[in-house]
Coordinates of C-alpha atoms in Angstrom, one line a residue:
X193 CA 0.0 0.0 0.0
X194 CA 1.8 3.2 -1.5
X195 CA 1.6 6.1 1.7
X196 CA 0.9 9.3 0.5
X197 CA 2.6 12.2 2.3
X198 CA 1.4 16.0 2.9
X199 CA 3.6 18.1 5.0
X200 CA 1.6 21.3 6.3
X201 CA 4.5 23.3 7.5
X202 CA 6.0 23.9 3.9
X203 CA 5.8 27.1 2.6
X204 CA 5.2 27.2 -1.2
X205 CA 6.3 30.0 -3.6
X206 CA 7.8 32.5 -0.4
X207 CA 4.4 31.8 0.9
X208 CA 2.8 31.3 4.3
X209 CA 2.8 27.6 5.8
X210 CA 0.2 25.5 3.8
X211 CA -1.4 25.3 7.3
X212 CA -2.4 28.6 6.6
X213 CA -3.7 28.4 3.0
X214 CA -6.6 25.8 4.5
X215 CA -7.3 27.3 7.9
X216 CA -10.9 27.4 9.2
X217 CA -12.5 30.9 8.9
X218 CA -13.6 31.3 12.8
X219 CA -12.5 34.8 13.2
X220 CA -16.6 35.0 15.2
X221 CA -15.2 32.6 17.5
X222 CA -12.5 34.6 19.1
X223 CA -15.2 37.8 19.2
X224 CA -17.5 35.8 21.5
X225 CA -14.1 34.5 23.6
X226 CA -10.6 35.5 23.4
X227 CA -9.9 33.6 26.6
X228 CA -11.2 30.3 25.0
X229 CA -8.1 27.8 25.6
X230 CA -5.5 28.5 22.7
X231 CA -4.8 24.8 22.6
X232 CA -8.7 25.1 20.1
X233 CA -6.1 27.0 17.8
X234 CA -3.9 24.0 17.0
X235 CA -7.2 21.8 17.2
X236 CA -8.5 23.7 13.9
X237 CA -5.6 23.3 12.1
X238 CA -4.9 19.5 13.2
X239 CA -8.8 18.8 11.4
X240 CA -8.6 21.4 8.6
X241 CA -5.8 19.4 7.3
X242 CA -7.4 15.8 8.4
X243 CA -10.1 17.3 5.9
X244 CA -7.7 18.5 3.1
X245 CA -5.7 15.1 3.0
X246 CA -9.1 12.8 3.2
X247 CA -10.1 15.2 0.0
X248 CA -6.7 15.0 -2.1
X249 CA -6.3 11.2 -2.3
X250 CA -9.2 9.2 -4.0
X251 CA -9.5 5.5 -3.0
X252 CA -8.5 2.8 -5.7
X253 CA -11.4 0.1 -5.8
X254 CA -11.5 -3.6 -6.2
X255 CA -14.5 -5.2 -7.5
X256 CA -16.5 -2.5 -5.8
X257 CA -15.0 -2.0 -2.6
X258 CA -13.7 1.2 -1.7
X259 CA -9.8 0.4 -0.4
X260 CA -7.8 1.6 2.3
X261 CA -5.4 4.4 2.0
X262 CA -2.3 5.0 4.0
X263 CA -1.8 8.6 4.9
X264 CA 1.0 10.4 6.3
X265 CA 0.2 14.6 7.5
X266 CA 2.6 16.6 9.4
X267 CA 0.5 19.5 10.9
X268 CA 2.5 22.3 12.7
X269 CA 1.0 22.8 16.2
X270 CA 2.0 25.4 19.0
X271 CA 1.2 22.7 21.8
X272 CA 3.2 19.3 20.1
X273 CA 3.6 18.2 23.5
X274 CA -0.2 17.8 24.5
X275 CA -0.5 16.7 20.8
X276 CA 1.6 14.0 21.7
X277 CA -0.1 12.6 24.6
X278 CA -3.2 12.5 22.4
X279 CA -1.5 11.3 18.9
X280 CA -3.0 8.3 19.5
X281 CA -6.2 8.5 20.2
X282 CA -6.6 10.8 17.3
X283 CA -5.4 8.2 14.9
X284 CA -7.9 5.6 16.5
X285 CA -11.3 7.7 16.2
X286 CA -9.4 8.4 12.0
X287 CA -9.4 4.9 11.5
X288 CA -12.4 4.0 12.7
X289 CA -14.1 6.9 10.5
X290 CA -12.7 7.0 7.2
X291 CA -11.0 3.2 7.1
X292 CA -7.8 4.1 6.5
X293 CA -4.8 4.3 8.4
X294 CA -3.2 7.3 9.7
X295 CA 0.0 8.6 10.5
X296 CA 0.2 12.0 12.0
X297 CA 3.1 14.3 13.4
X298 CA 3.2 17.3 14.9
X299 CA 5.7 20.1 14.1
X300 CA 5.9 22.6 17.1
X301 CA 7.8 25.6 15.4
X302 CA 4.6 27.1 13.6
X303 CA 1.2 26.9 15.2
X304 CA -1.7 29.3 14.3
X305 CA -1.0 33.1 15.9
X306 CA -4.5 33.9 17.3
X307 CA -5.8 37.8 16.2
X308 CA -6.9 39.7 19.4
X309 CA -10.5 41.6 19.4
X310 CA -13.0 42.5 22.1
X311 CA -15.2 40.2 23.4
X312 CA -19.0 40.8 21.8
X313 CA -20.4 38.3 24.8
X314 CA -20.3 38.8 27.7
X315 CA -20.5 34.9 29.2
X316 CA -22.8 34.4 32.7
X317 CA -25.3 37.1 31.2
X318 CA -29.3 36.0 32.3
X319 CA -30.6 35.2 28.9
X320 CA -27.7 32.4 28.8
X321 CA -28.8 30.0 31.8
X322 CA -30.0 27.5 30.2
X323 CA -28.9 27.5 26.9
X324 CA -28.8 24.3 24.1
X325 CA -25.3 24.3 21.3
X326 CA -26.8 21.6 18.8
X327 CA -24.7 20.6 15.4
X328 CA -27.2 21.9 12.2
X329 CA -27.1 20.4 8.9
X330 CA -30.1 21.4 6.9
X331 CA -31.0 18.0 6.7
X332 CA -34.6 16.9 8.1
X333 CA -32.9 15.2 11.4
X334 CA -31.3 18.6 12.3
X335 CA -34.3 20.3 12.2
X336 CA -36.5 18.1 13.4
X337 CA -34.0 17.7 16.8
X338 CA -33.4 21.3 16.9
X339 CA -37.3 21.5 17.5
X340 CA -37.3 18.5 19.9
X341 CA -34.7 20.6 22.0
X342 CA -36.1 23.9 21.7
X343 CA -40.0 22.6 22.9
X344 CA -37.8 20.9 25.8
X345 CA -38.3 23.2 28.9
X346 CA -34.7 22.5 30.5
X347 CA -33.4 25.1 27.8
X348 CA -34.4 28.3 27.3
X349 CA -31.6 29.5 24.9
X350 CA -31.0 27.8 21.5
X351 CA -27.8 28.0 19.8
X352 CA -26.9 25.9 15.7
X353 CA -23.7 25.3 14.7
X354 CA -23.4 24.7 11.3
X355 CA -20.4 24.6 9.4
X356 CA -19.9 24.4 5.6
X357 CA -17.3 23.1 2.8
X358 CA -18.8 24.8 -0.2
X359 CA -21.5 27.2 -0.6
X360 CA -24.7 24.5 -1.2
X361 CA -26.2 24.5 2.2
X362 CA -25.5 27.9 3.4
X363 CA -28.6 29.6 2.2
X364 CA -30.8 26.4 3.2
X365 CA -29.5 26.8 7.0
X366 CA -29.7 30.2 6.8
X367 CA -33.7 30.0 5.6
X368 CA -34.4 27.1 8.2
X369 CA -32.7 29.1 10.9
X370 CA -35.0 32.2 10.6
X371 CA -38.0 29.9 10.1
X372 CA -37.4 28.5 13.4
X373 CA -36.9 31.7 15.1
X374 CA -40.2 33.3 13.7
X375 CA -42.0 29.7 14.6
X376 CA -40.4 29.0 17.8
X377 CA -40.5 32.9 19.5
X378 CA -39.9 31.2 23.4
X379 CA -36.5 30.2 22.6
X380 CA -34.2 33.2 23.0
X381 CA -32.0 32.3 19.8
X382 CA -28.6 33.1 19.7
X383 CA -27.3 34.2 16.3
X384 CA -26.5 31.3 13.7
X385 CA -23.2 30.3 14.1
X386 CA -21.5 29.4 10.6
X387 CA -17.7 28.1 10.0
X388 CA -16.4 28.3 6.7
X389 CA -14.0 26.0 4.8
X390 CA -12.8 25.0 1.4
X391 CA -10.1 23.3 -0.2
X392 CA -8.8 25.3 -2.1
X393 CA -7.2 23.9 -5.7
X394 CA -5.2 27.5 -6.8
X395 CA -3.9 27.9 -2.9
X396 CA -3.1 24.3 -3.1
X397 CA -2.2 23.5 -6.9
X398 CA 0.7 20.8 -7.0
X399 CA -0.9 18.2 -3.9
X400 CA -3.9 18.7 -6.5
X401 CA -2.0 18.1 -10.2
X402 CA -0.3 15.6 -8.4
X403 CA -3.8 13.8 -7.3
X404 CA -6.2 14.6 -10.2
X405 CA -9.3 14.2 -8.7
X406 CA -11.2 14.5 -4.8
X407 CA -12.1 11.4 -3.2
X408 CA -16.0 11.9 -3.0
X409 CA -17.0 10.1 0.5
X410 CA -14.8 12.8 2.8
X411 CA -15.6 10.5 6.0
X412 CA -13.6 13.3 7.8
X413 CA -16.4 16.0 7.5
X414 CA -18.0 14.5 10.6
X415 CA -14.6 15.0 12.6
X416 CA -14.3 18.8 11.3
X417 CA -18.3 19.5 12.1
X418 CA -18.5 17.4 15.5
X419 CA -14.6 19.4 16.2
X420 CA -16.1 23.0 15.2
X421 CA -19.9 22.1 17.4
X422 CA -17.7 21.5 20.6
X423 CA -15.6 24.4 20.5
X424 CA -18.7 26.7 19.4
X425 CA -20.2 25.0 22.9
X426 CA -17.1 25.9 25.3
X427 CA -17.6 29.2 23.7
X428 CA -20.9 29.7 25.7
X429 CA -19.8 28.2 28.4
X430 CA -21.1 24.9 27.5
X431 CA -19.4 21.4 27.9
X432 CA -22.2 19.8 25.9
X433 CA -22.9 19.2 22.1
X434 CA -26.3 17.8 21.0
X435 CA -26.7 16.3 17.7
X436 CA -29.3 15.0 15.8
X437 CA -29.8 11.7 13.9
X438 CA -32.2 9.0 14.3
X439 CA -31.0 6.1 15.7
X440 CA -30.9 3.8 12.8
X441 CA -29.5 6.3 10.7
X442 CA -26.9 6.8 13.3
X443 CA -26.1 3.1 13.7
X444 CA -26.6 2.9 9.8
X445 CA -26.2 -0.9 9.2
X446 CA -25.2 -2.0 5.9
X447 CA -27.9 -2.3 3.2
X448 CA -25.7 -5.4 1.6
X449 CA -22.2 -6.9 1.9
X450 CA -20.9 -3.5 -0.7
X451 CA -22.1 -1.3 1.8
X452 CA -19.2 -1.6 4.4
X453 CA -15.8 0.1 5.1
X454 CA -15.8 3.6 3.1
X455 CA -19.2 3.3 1.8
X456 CA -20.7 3.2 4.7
X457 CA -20.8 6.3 6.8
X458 CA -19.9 6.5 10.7
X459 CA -20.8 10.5 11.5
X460 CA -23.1 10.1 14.6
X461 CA -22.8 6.8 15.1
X462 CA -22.5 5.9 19.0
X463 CA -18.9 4.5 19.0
X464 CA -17.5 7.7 17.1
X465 CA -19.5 10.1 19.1
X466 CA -17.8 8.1 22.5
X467 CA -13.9 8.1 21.1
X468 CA -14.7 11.8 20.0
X469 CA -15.7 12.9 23.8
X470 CA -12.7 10.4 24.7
X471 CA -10.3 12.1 22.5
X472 CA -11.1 16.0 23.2
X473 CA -11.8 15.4 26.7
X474 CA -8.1 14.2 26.9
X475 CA -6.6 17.3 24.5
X476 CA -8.6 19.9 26.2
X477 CA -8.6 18.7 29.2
X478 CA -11.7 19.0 30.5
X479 CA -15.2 16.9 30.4
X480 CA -16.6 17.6 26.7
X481 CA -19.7 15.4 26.2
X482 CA -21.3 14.8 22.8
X483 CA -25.4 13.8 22.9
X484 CA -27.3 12.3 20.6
X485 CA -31.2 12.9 22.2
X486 CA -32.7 10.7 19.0
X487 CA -30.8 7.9 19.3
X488 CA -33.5 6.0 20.2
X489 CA -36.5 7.0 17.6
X490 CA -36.3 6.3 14.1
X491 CA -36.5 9.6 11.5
X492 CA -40.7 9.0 11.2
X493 CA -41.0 9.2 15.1
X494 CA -38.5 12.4 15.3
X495 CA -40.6 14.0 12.5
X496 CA -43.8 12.9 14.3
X497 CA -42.8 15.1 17.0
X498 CA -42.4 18.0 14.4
X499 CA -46.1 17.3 13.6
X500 CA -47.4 17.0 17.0
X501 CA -45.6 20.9 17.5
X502 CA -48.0 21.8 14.6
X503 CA -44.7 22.5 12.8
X504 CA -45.0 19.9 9.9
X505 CA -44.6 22.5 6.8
X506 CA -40.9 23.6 7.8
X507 CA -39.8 19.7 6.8
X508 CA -40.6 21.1 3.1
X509 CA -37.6 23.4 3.7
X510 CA -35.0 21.0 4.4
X511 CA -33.0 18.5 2.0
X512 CA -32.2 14.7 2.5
X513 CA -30.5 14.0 -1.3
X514 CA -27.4 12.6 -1.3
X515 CA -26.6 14.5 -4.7
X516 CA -28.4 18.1 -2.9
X517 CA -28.2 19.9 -4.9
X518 CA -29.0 17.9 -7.9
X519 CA -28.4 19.2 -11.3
X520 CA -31.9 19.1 -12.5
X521 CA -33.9 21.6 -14.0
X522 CA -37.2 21.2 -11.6
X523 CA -35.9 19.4 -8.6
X524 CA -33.1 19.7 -6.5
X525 CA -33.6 15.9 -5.0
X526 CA -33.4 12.5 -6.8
X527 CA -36.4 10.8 -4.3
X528 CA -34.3 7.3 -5.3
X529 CA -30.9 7.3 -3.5
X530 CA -31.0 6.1 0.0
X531 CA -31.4 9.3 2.2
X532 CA -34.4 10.2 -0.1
X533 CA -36.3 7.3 0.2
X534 CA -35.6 7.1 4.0
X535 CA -36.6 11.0 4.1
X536 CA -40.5 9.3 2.5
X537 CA -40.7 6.7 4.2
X538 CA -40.5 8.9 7.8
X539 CA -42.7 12.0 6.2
X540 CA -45.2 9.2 4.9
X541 CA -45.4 7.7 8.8
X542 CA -45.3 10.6 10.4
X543 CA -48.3 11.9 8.6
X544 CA -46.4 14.6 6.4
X545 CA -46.1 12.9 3.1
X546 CA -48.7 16.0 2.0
X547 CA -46.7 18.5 2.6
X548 CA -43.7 16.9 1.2
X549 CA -45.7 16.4 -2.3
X550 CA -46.6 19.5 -2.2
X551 CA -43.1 20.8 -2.5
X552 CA -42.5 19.6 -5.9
X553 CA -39.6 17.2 -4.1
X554 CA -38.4 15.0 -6.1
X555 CA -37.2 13.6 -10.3
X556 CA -37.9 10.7 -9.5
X557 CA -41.6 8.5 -9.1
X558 CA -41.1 5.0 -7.0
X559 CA -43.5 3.2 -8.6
X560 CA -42.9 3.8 -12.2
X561 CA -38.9 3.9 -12.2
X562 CA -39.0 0.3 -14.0
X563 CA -41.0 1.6 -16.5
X564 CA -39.7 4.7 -17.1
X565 CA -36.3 3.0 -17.6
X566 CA -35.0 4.1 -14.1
X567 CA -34.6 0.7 -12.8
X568 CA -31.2 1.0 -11.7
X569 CA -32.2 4.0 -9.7
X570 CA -34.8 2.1 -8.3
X571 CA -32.3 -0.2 -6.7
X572 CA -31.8 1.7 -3.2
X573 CA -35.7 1.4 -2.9
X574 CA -34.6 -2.6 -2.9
X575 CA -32.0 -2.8 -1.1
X576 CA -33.4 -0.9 1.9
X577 CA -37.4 -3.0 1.3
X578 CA -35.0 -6.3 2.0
X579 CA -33.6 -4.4 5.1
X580 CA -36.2 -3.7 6.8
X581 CA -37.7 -6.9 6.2
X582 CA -34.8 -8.7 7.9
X583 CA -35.6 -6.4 10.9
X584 CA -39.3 -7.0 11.1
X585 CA -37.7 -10.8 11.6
X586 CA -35.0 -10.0 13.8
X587 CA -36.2 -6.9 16.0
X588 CA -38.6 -9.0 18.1
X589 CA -37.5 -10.8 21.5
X590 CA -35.7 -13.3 21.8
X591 CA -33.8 -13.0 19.0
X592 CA -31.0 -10.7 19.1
X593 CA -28.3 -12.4 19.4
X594 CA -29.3 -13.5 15.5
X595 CA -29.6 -10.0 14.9
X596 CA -26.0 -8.8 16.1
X597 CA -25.0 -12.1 14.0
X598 CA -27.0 -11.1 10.9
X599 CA -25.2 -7.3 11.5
X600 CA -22.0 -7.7 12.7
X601 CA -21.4 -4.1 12.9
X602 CA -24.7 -4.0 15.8
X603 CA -21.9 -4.8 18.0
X604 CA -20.3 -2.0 17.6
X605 CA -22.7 0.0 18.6
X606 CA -24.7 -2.1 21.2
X607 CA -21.3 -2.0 23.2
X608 CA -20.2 2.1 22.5
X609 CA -24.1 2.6 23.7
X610 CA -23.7 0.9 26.9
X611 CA -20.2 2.2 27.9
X612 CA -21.7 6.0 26.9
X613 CA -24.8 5.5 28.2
X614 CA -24.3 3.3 32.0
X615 CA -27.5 0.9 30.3
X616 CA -27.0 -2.5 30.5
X617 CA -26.5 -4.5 27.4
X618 CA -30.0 -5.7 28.5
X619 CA -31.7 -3.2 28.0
X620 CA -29.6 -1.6 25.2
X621 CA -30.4 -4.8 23.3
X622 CA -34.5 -4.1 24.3
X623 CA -34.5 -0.7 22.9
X624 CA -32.7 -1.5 19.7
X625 CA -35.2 -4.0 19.8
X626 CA -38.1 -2.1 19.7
X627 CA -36.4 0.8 17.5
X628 CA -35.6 -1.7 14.4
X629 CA -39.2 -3.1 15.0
X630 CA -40.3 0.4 14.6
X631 CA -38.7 1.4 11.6
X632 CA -39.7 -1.8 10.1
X633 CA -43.3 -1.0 10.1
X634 CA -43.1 2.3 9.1
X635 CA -41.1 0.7 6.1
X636 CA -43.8 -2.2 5.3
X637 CA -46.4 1.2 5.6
X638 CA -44.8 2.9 2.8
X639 CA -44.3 -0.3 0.9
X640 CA -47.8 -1.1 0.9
X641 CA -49.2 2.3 0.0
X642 CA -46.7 2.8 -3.0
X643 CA -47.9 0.0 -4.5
X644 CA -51.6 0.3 -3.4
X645 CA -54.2 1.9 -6.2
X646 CA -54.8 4.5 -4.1
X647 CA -51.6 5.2 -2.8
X648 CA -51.0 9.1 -1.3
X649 CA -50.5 11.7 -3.8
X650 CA -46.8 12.0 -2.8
X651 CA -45.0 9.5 -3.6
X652 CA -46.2 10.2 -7.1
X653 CA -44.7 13.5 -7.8
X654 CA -44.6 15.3 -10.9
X655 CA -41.5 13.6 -13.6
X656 CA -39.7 16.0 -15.6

């Protein structure tokens, strides 16, 4: 296996370091507290060029599997000693998320110089007692926990974090965000708070000649947004991130044997979100916790919530495509690929599929890609109808120890949720019980009614 090198301390053509050139725009941070711990400094630069090297080098593939890479960064830190202590742990929580293997050094001659301005908050004011710092997307899960939160009475101040690579989602936080605060007037919101980052190919030219292409899965976007949500919570004063994912999305089992390794995405799952709290609680050195409050309801039940808020139309402003956003001249959604049928299925239980319709969604129609010679794209739909059928099976008592043997990455997760959680494996193996049961029939719902006569209007949308 050929290692790739990147060395972030060189300075190209008389140039600053290449540390530099991909730095994390957070200059909003250091308003709200210049007294945050400066070790954050070196922590941005350690993940902006995790990020940048996960980018530059696309896998090679073997009869559809995505293979391992072997990566090699040198990122210049101000703290290499503390960066030391940690190295490990680091390359642990990298392996486990993008499948590859790491090798990271630290260069202590050159970290980030932080620049000095006044402080626009001033931390231990009234209006912050309670608040909430939760990790914002766009996507329906983020919006539909970000209501969850905000109609919970133990917070009174709501605070988003979302952070973006390119400009797609910006303006679809940014709408969503004001929706909520006109909707949802008892939560004293705190301003949006955006990060921005990009590779970029002129500031970075020969790594990019030299790689041709971006590796498309960039499993080390969760690391950078999880990274970015914690520091944006110490900023308030807050040792807490919530995010928001339904648990089977978050455990996100494989639909068949292709979907493993670097296909198969590990953002929120449980055992990253524990060696993430592991590894920053170490490096910062204090208790950061990371809190998934859906882990155990499936994307229909968090966006029955939504509905029960009387807050159903705002799931028309968010976007679940894994192409968003798609290259189409009427839709910005395929309504084929795996989030987008997931996204219907949970809108159809949860009593929303209207309003979804209503939206114009989607290219694609379910029940007529076969004979609109879409069959291929019809294939996720498939995959994910023989899923869930193998959890109606294995969901109900008694059986899941076949379960974890049918999944064998369930383990994972059954034993990161009982060391994060203090349950026992008990009653973590009863609640992933009933949570794959549920999922299952809102699954076999949708099923039915897409190929009933008189199916719902919206899974029929118009077909450009």
């Amino acid at each position: 296996m050929a290692i790739r090198s990147f060395d972030f301390s060189e300075r190209p053509n008389g140039r600053e370091s290449r540390v530099d050139l991909v730095r994390i725009q957070v200059g909003q941070l250091w308003k709200l507290r210049p007294d945050l711990n400066e070790v954050v400094d070196d922590l941005l630069d350690v993940i902006a060029a995790v990020h940048v090297v996960d980018r530059l080098v696309k896998r090679s593939r073997v009869g559809g599997y995505a293979c391992p890479r072997h990566l090699a960064l040198t990122v210049p830190v101000a703290y290499p000693e503390r960066w030391a202590v940690q190295r490990q742990h680091l390359i642990s929580l990298l392996k486990w998320l993008t499948g590859d293997h790491w090798d990271i050094e630290f260069n202590g001659h050159l970290g980030r110089k932080r620049t000095r301005v006044p402080a626009i908050l001033s931390t231990g004011a009234p209006e912050m007692s309670r608040p909430f710092v939760g990790l914002y997307s766009g996507g329906l899960d983020s919006l539909a926990g970000a209501v969850a939160q905000a109609l919970d009475p133990q917070f009174d101040t709501g605070i988003l974090v979302g952070g973006q690579t390119g400009g797609g989602l910006k303006s679809l936080q940014s709408v969503q965000f004001a929706a909520l605060q006109e909707r949802l007037p008892q939560v004293a919101w705190r301003p949006f708070q955006g990060f921005w980052h990009q590779v970029g190919a002129k500031n970075l030219a020969d790594w990019f000649i030299r790689e041709q292409s971006q590796e498309k899965s960039q499993r080390s976007r969760a690391l950078l947004f999880l990274t970015i949500g914690v520091i944006t919570a110490l900023a308030h004063d807050v040792d807490t991130l919530h995010v928001y994912e339904n648990g089977v999305g978050a455990i996100n089992l494989p639909y068949t044997a292709a979907f493993t390794g670097a296909d198969q995405t590990r953002a929120m799952h449980p055992h990253t979100l524990l060696l993430m709290e592991r590894w920053l609680t170490g490096l910062l050195e204090r208790p950061i916790h990371i809190v998934n409050a859906s882990l155990w309801r499936t994307k229909g039940e968090m966006c029955a919530q939504v509905a029960a808020a009387g807050l159903g139309d705002l799931a028309a402003l968010t976007a679940s495509c894994d192409s968003y956003p798609l290259h189409h001249v009427s839709h910005k959604q395929c309504g084929s690929c795996t989030s987008c049928v997931m996204r219907r299925v949970s809108l159809h239980a949860a009593g929303l599929h209207a309003e979804d319709a209503m939206a114009d969604r989607y290219r694609d129609d379910l029940s007529h890609l076969t004979a609109q010679g879409g069959a291929d794209r019809r294939l996720a739909l498939r995959y994910m109808q023989q899923q869930a059928e193998q959890f109606a099976c294995l969901s109900v008592p008694g059986r899941m120890l076949d379960f974890r043997l049918a999944f064998a990455g369930l383990e994972d997760a059954r034993r990161a949720i009982h060391e994060h959680s203090g349950l026992t494996l008990l009653e973590v193996d009863t609640r992933l019980g009933r949570l794959f049961g549920q999922y299952a029939r809102e699954f076999a719902g949708f099923s039915h009614d897409l190929t009933s006569p008189t199916r719902p209007v919206a899974l029929s949308p118009l077909v450009a």
